[in-house]
Coordinates of C-alpha atoms and ligand atoms in Angstrom, one line a residue:
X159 CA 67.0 -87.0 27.6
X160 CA 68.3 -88.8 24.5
X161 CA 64.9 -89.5 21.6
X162 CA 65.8 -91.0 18.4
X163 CA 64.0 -89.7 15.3
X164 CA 64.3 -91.8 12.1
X165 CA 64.4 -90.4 8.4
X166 CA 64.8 -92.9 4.8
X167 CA 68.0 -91.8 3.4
X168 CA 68.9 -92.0 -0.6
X169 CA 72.1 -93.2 -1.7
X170 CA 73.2 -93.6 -5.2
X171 CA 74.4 -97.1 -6.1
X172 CA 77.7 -96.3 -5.7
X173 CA 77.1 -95.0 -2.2
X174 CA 75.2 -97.8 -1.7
X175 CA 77.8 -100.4 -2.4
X176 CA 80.3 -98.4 -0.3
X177 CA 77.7 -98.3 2.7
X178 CA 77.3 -102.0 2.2
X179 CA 81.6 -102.6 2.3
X180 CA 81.5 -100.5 5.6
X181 CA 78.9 -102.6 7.7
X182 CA 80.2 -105.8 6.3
X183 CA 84.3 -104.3 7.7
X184 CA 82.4 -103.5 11.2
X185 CA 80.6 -106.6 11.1
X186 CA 84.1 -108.6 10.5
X187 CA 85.7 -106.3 13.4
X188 CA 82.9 -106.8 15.6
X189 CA 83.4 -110.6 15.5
X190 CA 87.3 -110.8 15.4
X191 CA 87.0 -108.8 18.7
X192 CA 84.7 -111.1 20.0
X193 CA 86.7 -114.0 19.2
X194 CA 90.0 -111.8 20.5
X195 CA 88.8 -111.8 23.7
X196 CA 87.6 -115.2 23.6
X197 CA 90.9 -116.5 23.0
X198 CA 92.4 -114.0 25.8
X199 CA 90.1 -115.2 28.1
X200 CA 91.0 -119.2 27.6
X201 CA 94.6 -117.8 27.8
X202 CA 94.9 -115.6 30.8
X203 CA 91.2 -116.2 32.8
X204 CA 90.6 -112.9 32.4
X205 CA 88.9 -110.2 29.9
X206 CA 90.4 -108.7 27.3
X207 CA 89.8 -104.7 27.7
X208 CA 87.4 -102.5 24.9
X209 CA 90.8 -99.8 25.9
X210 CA 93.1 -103.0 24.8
X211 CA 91.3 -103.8 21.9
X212 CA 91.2 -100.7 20.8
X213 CA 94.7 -100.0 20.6
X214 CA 94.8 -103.1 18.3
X215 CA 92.3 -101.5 16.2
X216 CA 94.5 -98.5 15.9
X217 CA 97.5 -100.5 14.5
X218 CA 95.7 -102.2 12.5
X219 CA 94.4 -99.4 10.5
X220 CA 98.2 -98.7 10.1
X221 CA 98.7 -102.1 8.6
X222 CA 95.8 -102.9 6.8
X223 CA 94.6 -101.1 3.1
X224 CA 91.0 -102.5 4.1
X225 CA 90.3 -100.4 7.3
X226 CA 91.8 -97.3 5.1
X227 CA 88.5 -96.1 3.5
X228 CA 86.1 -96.6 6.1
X229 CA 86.0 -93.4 8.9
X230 CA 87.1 -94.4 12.4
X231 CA 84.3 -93.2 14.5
X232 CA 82.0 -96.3 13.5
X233 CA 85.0 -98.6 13.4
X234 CA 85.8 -97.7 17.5
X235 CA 82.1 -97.3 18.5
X236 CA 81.7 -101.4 17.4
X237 CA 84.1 -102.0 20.3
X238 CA 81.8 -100.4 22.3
X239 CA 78.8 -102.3 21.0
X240 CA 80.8 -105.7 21.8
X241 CA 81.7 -103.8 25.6
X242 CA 77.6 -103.3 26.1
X243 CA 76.6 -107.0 25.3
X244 CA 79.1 -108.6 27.3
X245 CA 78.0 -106.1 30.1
X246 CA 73.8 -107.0 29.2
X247 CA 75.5 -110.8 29.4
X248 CA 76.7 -110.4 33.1
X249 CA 73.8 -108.6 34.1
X250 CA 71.7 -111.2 32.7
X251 CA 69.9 -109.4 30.1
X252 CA 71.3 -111.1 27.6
X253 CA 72.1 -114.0 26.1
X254 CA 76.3 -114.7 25.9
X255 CA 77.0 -112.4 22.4
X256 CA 77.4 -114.2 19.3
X257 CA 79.6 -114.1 16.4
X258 CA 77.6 -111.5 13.6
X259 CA 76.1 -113.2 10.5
X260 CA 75.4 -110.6 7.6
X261 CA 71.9 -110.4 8.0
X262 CA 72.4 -109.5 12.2
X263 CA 74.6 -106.7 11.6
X264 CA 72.5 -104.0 10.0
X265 CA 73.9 -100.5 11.5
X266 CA 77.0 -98.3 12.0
X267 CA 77.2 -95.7 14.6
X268 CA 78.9 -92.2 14.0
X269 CA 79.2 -90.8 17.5
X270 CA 79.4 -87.3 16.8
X271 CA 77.7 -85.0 14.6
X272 CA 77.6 -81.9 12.8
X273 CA 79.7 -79.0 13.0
X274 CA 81.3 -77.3 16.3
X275 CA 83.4 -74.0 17.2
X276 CA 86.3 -75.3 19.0
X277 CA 89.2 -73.2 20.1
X278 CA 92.9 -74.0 18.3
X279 CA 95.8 -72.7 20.1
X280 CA 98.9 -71.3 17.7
X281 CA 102.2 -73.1 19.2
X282 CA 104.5 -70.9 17.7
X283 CA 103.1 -67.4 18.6
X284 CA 100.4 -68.5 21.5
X285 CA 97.5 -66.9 19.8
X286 CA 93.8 -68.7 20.5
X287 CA 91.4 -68.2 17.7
X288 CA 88.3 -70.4 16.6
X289 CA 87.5 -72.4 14.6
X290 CA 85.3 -74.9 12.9
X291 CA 85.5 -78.5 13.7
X292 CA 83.6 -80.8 11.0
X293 CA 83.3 -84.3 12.4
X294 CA 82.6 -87.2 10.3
X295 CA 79.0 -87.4 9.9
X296 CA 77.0 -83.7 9.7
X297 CA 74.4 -82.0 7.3
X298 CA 76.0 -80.1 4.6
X299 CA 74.6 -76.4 3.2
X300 CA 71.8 -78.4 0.9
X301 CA 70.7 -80.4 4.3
X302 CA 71.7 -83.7 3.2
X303 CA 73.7 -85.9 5.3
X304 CA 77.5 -85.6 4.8
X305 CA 79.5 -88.1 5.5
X306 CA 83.2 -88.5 5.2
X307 CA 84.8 -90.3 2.6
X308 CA 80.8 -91.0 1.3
X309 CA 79.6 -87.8 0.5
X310 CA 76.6 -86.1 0.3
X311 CA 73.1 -88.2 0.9
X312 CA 69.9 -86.9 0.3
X313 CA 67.5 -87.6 3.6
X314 CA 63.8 -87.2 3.7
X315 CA 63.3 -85.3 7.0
X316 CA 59.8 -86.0 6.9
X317 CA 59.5 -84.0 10.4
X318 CA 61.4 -81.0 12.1
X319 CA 63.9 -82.7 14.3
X320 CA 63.9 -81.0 17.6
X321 CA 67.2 -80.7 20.0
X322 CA 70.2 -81.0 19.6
X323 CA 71.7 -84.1 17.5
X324 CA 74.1 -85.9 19.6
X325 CA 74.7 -89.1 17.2
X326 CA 74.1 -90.5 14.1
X327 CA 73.4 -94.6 13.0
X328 CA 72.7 -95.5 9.8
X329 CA 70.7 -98.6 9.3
X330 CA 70.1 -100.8 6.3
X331 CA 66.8 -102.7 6.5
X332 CA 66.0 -105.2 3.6
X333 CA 66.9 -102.8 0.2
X334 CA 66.5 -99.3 2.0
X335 CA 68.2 -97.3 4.0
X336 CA 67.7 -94.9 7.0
X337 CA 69.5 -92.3 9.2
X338 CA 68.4 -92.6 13.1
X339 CA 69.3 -89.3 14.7
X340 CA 69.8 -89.4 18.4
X341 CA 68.9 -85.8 19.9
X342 CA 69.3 -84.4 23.1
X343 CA 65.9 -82.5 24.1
X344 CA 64.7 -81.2 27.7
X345 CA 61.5 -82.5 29.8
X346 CA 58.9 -80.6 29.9
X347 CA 57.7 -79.5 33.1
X348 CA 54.6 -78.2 33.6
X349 CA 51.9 -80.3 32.1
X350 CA 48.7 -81.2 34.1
X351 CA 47.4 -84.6 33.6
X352 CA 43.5 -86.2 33.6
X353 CA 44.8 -88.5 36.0
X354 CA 47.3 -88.7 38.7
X355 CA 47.9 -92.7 38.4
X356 CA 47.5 -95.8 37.1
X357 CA 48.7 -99.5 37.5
X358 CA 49.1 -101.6 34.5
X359 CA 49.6 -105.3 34.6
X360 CA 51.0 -107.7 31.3
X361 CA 48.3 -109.6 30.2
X362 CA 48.1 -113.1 27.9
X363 CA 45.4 -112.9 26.1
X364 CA 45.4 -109.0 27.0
X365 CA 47.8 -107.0 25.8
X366 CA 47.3 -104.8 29.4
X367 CA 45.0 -104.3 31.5
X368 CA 44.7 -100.5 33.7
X369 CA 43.7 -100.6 37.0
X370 CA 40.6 -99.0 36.4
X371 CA 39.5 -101.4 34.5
X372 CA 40.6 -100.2 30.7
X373 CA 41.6 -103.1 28.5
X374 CA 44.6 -102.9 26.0
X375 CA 43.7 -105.5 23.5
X376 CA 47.0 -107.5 21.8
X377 CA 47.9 -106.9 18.3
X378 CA 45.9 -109.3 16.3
X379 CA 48.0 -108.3 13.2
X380 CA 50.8 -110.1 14.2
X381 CA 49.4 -113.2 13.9
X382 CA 48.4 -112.5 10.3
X383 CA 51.5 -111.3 9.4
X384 CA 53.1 -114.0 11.1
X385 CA 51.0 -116.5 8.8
X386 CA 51.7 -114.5 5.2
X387 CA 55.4 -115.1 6.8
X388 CA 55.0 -119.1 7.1
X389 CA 53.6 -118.8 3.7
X390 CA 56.1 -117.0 2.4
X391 CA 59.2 -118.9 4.0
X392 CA 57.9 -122.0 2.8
X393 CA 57.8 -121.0 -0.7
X394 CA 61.8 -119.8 -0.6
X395 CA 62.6 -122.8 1.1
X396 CA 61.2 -125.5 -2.1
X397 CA 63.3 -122.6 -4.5
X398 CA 66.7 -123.6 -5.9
X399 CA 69.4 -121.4 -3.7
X400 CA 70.6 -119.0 -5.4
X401 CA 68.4 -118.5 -8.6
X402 CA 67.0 -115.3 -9.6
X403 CA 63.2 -116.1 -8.4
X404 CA 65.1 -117.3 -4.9
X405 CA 66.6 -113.8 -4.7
X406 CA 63.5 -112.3 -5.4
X407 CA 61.6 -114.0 -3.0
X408 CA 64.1 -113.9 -0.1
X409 CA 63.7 -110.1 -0.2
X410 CA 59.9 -110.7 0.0
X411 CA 60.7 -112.5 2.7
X412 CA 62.8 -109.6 4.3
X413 CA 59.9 -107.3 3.6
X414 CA 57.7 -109.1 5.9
X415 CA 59.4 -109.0 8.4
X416 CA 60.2 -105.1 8.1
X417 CA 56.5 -105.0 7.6
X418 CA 55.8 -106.6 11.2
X419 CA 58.1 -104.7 12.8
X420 CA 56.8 -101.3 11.7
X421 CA 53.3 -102.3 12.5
X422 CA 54.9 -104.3 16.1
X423 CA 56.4 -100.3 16.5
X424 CA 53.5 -98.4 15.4
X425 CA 51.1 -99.8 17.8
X426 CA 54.3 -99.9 21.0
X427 CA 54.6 -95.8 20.4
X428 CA 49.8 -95.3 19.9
X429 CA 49.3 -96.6 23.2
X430 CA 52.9 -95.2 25.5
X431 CA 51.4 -92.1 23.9
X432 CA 48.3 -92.5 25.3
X433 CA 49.4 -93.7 28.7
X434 CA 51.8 -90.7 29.0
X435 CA 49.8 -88.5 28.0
X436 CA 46.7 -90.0 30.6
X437 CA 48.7 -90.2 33.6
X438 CA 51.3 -88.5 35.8
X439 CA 52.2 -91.9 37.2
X440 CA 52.2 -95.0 36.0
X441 CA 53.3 -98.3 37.8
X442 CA 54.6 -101.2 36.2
X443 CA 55.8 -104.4 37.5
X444 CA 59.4 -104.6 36.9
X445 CA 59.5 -108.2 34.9
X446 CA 62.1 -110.2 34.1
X447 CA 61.4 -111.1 30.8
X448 CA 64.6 -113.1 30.6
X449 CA 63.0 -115.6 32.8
X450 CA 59.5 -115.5 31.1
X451 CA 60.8 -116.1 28.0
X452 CA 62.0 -119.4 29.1
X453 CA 58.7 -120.4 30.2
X454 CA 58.0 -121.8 26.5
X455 CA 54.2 -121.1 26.7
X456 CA 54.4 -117.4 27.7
X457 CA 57.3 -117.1 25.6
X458 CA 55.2 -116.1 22.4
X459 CA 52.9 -114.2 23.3
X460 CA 55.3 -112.2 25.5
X461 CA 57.7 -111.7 22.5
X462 CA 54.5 -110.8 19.8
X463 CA 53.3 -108.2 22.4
X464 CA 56.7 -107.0 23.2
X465 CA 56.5 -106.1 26.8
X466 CA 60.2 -104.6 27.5
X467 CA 60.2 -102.4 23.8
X468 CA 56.6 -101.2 25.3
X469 CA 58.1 -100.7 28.7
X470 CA 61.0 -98.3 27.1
X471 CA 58.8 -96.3 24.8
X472 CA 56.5 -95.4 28.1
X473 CA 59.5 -94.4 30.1
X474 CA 60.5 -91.9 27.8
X475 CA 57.7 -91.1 26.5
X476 CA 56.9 -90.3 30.4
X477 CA 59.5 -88.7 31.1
X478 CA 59.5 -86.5 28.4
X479 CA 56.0 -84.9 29.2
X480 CA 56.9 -84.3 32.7
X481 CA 55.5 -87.5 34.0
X482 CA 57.0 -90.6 35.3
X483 CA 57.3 -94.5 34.9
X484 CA 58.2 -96.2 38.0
X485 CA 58.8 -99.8 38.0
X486 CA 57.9 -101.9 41.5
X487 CA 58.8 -105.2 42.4
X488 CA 55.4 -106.7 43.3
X489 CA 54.7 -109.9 44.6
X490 CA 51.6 -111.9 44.3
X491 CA 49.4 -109.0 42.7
X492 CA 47.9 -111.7 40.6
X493 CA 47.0 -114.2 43.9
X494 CA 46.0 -111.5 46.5
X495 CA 43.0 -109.7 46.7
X496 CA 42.7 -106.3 45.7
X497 CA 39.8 -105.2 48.1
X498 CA 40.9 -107.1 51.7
X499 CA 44.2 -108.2 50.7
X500 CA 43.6 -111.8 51.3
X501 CA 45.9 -114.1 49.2
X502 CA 43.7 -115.9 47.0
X503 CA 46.2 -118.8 44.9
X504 CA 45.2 -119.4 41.5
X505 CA 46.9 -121.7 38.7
X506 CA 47.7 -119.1 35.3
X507 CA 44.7 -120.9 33.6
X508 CA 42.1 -119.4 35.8
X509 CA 41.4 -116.3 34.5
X510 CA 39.1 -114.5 37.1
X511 CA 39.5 -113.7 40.4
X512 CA 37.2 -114.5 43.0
X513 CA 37.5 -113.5 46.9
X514 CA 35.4 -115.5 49.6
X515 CA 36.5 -113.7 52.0
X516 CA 35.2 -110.4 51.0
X517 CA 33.2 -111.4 47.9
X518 CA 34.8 -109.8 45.1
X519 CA 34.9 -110.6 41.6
X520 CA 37.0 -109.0 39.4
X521 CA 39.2 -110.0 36.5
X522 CA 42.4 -111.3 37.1
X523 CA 44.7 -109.2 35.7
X524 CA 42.5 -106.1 36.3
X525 CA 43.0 -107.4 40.2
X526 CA 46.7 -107.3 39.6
X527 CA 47.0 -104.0 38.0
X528 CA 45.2 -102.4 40.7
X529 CA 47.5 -104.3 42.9
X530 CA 50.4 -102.9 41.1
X531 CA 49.2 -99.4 41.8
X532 CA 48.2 -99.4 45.5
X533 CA 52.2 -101.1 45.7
X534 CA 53.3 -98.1 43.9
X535 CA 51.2 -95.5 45.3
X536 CA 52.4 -96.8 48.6
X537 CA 56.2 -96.7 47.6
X538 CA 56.0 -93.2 46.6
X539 CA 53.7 -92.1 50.0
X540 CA 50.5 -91.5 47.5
X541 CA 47.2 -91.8 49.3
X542 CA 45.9 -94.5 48.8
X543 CA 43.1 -94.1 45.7
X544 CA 40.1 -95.7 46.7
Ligands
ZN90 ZN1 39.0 -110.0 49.3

């Protein structure tokens, strides 16, 4: 399984200028394309090919000086980022993609890495011998990151990485920098859990709830944040545009929202830990957040607590320790009654559960999460818990 592990990188300004060049060329590639196979599309009803575009790419490298200096691995893998959101847009995970402003386009991808033996054949006499094959992106005899036609760049590997590194993506975020590696690493097997499985169920004003009961409260710090945010947008908005204080504070701005997002992350990865550390099964409901998000009153909340990012950390995180995340498609575990079964309708203001035909009382979401569980349990031929 692929896990990403994320270092700061250091660049000199010079490197940091040239870094900046780069993502604005994939940026302007990314959005040509798009607009390429808009065009092709009004023209011919029917889609322009990543295979078709890249052939393009290729010629143009051959006729433009500006493609010259940047390394063509992260130039062809933004075809394939353009590829993946038309694909999330048909399968209606996504929103119809968008043409790139500078502050949207943030990374670069180098899609292989390091240093590999490969085996050359001579033409003229038909000897085979090996040799080494440097690809663009790799870590040089110092350790630091060495990329082509960059150079060298001091990274702060903070911790070991461990597996194989498959990829590379550099990402710029506000005035620093970082290096995502993306390592290959096996499961581990044998691992005995305190628990055999749980249900857990999105709450509102809940983070989660378990089915046993446990309570994952939401992130108040978010809404903190989100007010030091207001505060702060406000300010650059009454600021002349373009003046020295506006600079200033539109990195403050940019800050913030870094900030959130490291705290939004922090707290995703504590409790997937937890979970996949508890439990050799865990049951989700599989949500389409697509479609909650358009109900405007869940929409916050459902963003702030970040459901699907939460969803993908436990999967891995899951499978990684030998356990697994298995997603059902429930119906009705908030309306019917975890003891008897009875379906019990309730609008999504009334918070607690109550059952006359057996008499119990539970809270509502705990009710669904141990709904979610006796639908899982049953799926995979567990017996049944309680
Ligand atoms: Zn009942």
């Amino acid at each position: 399984m692929r896990m990403n592990y994320k270092y700061e990188m250091f660049p000199n300004e010079e490197q940091r200028q040239t870094m900046d060049r780069w993502l604005s060329i994939c940026r302007q590639q990314y959005n040509s394309a798009l607009l390429d196979k808009q065009r092709f599309y009004q023209k011919n009803k029917t889609g322009l090919s990543r295979h078709a575009l890249q052939k393009q790419q290729t010629k143009d490298k051959q006729r433009f000086e500006l493609l010259k200096p940047i390394p063509s691995q992260p130039l062809q893998e933004v075809l394939f980022r353009l590829e993946k959101a038309y694909k999330n847009f048909f399968e209606g995970r996504a929103r119809y993609p968008k043409i790139k402003k500078h502050k949207d386009y943030t990374s670069m991808t180098f899609t292989q890495f390091g240093v590999e033996k490969r085996k050359v054949k001579n033409k003229k006499t038909g000897d085979v011998h090996v040799r080494d094959v440097r690809y663009a992106a790799s870590l040089d005899e110092n350790n630091h990151l060495l990329i082509s036609k960059l150079g060298s760049v001091y990274v702060n590997f903070h911790r070991p990485i461990e597996g194989k590194v498959k990829q590379v993506s550099i990402k710029r975020q506000g005035h620093r920098w970082f290096a995502i590696f993306s390592v290959e690493r096996h499961v581990n097997e044998t691992v005995d859990f305190p628990v055999q499985s749980t249900g857990v169920d999105v709450g509102i004003h809940k983070f989660a709830v378990l089915s046993d009961g446990t309570n994952v409260e939401n992130p108040r710090f978010l809404l903190k944040a989100e007010k030091k945010l207001k505060r702060a947008q406000k300010k650059l908005s009454r600021m002349t545009q373009g003046s020295n204080n506006w600079k200033k504070q539109r990195q403050n701005v940019q800050q913030l929202h870094i900030k959130i997002a490291n705290q939004r992350r922090d707290f995703l990865h504590k409790r997937s830990y937890h979970l996949s550390k508890m439990y050799k099964v865990v049951f989700v409901e599989d949500l389409k957040i697509q479609n909650m998000v358009k109900n405007r009153h869940l929409a916050k909340s459902i963003h702030d607590a970040g459901w699907g990012a939460f969803c993908r950390k436990l999967e891995y995180k899951c499978n990684n320790n030998g356990g697994t995340l298995v997603k059902i498609k429930a119906h009705y575990t908030s309306q019917d009654c975890s003891s008897c079964g009875k379906r019990v309708k309730k609008a999504l203001s009334v918070r607690t559960h109550v059952c006359k035909s057996c008499g119990t009382v539970l809270d509502r979401d705990h009710n669904a999460a141990i709904n979610i569980e006796k639908v899982g349990r049953d799926l995979l031929g567990l017996c049944p818990t309680v």
